[in-house]
mmCIF file of C-alpha atoms in Angstrom:
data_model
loop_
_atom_site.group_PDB
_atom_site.id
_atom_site.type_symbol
_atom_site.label_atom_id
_atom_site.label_comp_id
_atom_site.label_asym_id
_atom_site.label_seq_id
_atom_site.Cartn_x
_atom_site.Cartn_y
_atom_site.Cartn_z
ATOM 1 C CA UNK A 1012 5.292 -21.500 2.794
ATOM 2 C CA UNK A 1013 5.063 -20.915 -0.718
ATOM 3 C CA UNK A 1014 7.433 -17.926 -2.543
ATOM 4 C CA UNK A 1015 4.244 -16.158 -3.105
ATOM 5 C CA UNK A 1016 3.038 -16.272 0.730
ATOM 6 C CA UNK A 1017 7.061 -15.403 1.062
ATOM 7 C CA UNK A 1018 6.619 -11.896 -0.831
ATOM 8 C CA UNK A 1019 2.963 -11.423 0.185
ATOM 9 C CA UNK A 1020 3.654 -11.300 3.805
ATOM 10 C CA UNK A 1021 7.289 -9.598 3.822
ATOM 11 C CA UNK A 1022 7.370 -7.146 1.569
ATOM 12 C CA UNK A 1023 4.973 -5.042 3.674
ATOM 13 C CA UNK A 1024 5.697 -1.537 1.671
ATOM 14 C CA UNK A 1025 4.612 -3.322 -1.981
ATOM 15 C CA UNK A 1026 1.682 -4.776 0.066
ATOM 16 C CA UNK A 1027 0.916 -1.195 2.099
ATOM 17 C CA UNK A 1028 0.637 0.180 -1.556
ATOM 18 C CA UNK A 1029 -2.157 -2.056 -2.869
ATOM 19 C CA UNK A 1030 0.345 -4.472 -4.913
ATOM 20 C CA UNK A 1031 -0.801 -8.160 -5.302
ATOM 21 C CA UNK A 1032 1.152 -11.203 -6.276
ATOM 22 C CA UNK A 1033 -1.023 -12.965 -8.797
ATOM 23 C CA UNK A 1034 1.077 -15.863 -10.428
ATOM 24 C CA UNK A 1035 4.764 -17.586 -9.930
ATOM 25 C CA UNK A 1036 5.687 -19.968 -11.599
ATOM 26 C CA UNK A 1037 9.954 -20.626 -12.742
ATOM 27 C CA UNK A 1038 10.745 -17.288 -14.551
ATOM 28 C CA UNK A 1039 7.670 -15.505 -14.722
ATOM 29 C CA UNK A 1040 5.163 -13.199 -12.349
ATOM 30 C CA UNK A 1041 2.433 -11.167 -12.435
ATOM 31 C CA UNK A 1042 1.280 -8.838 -10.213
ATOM 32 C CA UNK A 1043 -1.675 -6.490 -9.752
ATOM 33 C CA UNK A 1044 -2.751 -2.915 -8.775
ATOM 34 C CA UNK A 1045 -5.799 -1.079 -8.973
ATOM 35 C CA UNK A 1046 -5.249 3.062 -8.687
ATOM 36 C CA UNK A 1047 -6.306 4.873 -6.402
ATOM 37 C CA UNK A 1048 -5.910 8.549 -5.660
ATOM 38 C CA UNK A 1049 -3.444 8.261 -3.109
ATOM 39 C CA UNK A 1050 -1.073 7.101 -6.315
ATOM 40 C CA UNK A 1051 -1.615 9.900 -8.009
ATOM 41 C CA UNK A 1052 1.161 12.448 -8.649
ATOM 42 C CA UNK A 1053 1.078 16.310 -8.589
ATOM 43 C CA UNK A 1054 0.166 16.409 -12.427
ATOM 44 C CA UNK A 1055 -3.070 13.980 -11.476
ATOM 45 C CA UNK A 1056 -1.719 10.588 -13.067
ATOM 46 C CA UNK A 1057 0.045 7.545 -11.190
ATOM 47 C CA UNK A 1058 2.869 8.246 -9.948
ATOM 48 C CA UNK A 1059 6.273 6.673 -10.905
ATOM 49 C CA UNK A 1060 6.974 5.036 -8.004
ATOM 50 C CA UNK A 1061 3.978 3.480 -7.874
ATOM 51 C CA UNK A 1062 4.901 1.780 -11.439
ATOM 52 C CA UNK A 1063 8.085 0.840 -9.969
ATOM 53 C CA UNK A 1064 6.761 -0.653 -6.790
ATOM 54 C CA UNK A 1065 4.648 -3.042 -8.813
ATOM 55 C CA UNK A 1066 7.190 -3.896 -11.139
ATOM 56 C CA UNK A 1067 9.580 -4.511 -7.752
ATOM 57 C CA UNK A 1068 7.661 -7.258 -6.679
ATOM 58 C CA UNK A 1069 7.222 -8.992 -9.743
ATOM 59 C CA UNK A 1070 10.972 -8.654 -10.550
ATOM 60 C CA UNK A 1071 11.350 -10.195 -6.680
ATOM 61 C CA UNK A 1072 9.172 -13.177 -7.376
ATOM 62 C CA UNK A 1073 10.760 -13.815 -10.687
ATOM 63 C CA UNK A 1074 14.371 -13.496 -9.595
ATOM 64 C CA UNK A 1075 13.758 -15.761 -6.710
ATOM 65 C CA UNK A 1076 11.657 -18.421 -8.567
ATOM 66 C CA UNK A 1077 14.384 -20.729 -8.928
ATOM 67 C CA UNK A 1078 14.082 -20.380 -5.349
ATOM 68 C CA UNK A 1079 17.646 -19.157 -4.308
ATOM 69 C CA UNK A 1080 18.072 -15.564 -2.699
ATOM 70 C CA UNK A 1081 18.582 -13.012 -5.132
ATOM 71 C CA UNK A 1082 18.099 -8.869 -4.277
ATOM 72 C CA UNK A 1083 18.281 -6.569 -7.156
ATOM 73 C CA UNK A 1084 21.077 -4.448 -8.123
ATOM 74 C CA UNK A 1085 19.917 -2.720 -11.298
ATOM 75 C CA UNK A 1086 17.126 -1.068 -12.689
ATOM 76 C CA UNK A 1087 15.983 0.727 -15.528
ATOM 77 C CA UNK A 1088 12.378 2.237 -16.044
ATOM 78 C CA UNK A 1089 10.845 3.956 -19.003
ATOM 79 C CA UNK A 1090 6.766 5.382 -19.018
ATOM 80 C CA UNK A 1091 4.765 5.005 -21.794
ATOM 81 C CA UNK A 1092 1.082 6.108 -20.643
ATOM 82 C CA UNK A 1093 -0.142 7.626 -17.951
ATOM 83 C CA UNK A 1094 -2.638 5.658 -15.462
ATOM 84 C CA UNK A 1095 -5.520 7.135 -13.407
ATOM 85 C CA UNK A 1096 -7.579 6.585 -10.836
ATOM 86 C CA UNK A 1097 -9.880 2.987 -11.243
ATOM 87 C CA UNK A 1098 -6.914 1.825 -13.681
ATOM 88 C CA UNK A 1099 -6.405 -1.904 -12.802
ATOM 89 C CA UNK A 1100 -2.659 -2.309 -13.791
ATOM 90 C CA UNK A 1101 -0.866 -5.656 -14.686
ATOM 91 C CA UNK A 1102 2.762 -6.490 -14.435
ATOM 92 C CA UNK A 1103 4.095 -9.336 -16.195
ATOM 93 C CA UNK A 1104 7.661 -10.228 -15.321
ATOM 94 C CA UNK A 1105 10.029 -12.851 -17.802
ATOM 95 C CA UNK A 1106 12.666 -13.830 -16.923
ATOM 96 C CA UNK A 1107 14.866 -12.995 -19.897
ATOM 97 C CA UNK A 1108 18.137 -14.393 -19.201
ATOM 98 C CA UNK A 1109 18.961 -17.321 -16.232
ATOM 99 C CA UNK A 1110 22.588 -16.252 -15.497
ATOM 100 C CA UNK A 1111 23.701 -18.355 -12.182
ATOM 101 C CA UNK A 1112 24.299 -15.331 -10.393
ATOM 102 C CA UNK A 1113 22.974 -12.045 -12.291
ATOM 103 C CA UNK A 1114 20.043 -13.173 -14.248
ATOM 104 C CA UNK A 1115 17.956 -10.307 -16.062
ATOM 105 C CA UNK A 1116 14.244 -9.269 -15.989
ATOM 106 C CA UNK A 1117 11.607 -7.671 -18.571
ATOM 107 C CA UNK A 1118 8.740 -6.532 -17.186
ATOM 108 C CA UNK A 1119 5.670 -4.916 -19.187
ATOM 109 C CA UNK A 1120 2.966 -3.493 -17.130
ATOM 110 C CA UNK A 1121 -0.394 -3.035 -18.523
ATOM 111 C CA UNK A 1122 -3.725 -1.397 -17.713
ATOM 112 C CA UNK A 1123 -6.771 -3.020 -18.070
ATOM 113 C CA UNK A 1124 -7.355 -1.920 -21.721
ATOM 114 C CA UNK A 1125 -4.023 -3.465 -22.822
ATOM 115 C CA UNK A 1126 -1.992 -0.285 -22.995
ATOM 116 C CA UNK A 1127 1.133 -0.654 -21.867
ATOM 117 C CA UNK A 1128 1.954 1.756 -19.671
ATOM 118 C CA UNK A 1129 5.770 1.354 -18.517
ATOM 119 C CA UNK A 1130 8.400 -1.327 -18.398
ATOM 120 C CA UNK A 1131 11.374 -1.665 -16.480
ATOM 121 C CA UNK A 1132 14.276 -4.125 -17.083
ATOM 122 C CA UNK A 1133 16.411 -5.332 -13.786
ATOM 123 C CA UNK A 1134 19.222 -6.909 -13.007
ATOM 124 C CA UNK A 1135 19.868 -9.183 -9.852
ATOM 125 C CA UNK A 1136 22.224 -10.764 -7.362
ATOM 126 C CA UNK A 1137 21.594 -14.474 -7.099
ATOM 127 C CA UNK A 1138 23.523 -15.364 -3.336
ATOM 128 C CA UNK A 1139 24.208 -18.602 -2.114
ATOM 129 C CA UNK A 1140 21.847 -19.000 -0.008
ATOM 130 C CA UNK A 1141 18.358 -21.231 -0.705
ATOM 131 C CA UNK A 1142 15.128 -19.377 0.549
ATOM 132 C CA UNK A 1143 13.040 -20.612 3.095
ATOM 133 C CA UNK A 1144 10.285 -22.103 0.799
ATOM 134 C CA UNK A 1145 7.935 -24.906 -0.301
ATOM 135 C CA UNK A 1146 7.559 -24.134 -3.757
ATOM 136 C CA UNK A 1147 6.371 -21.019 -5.859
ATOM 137 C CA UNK A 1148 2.662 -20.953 -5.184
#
């Protein structure tokens, strides 16, 4: 099983929520969402967590692409343009910094225009423990 399969079948709430693991590969992911109106907030735009959700997973494939378990223990998040309903967004996670065991995380998500919407930075646990994998895809 690849790290992809890994996510994709285990992480049921990103997968309940529409997100989609697009590429892994060793310190980078994307991932994919398209909106729909149960993501929509009060105010009639995507709501936050929904941002977050997608960034989550793509944090969780990057983190663990050097294919060691590693959770996350710190997030930030800041939105830069609302999304609505049809909006196909884009995450791209880089790995920024490969500690050993608390590596860091950019991620930039993007609608289908280009905008970029949000990004959240994250920090991570790497334990000593190997994952259950093949390789990333």
């Amino acid at each position: 099983m690849t790290l992809k399969d890994f996510l994709s079948n285990n992480d049921r709430f990103a997968a309940n929520s529409g997100c989609k693991l697009i590429e892994v590969r060793e310190g980078f992911a994307s991932a994919e969402l398209t909106v729909t109106p149960e993501h929509l907030n009060a105010g009639g735009v995507c709501q936050g967590g929904v941002y977050f959700t997608l960034a989550d997973i793509a944090i969780a494939a990057v983190m663990n692409s050097r294919q060691t378990l590693t959770f996350g223990i710190e997030n930030n998040i800041m939105f830069l343009h609302s999304a609505k309903v049809g909006d196909t967004l884009t995450a791209e996670a880089t790995e920024v910094y490969n500690h050993h065991k608390i590596p860091y995380v950019e991620v930039r998500i993007k609608n289908q225009h280009g905008d970029l919407c949000c990004v959240v930075t994250g920090l991570a646990y790497r334990k000593d423990a190997t994952l259950p994998i093949d390789g990333l895809m």
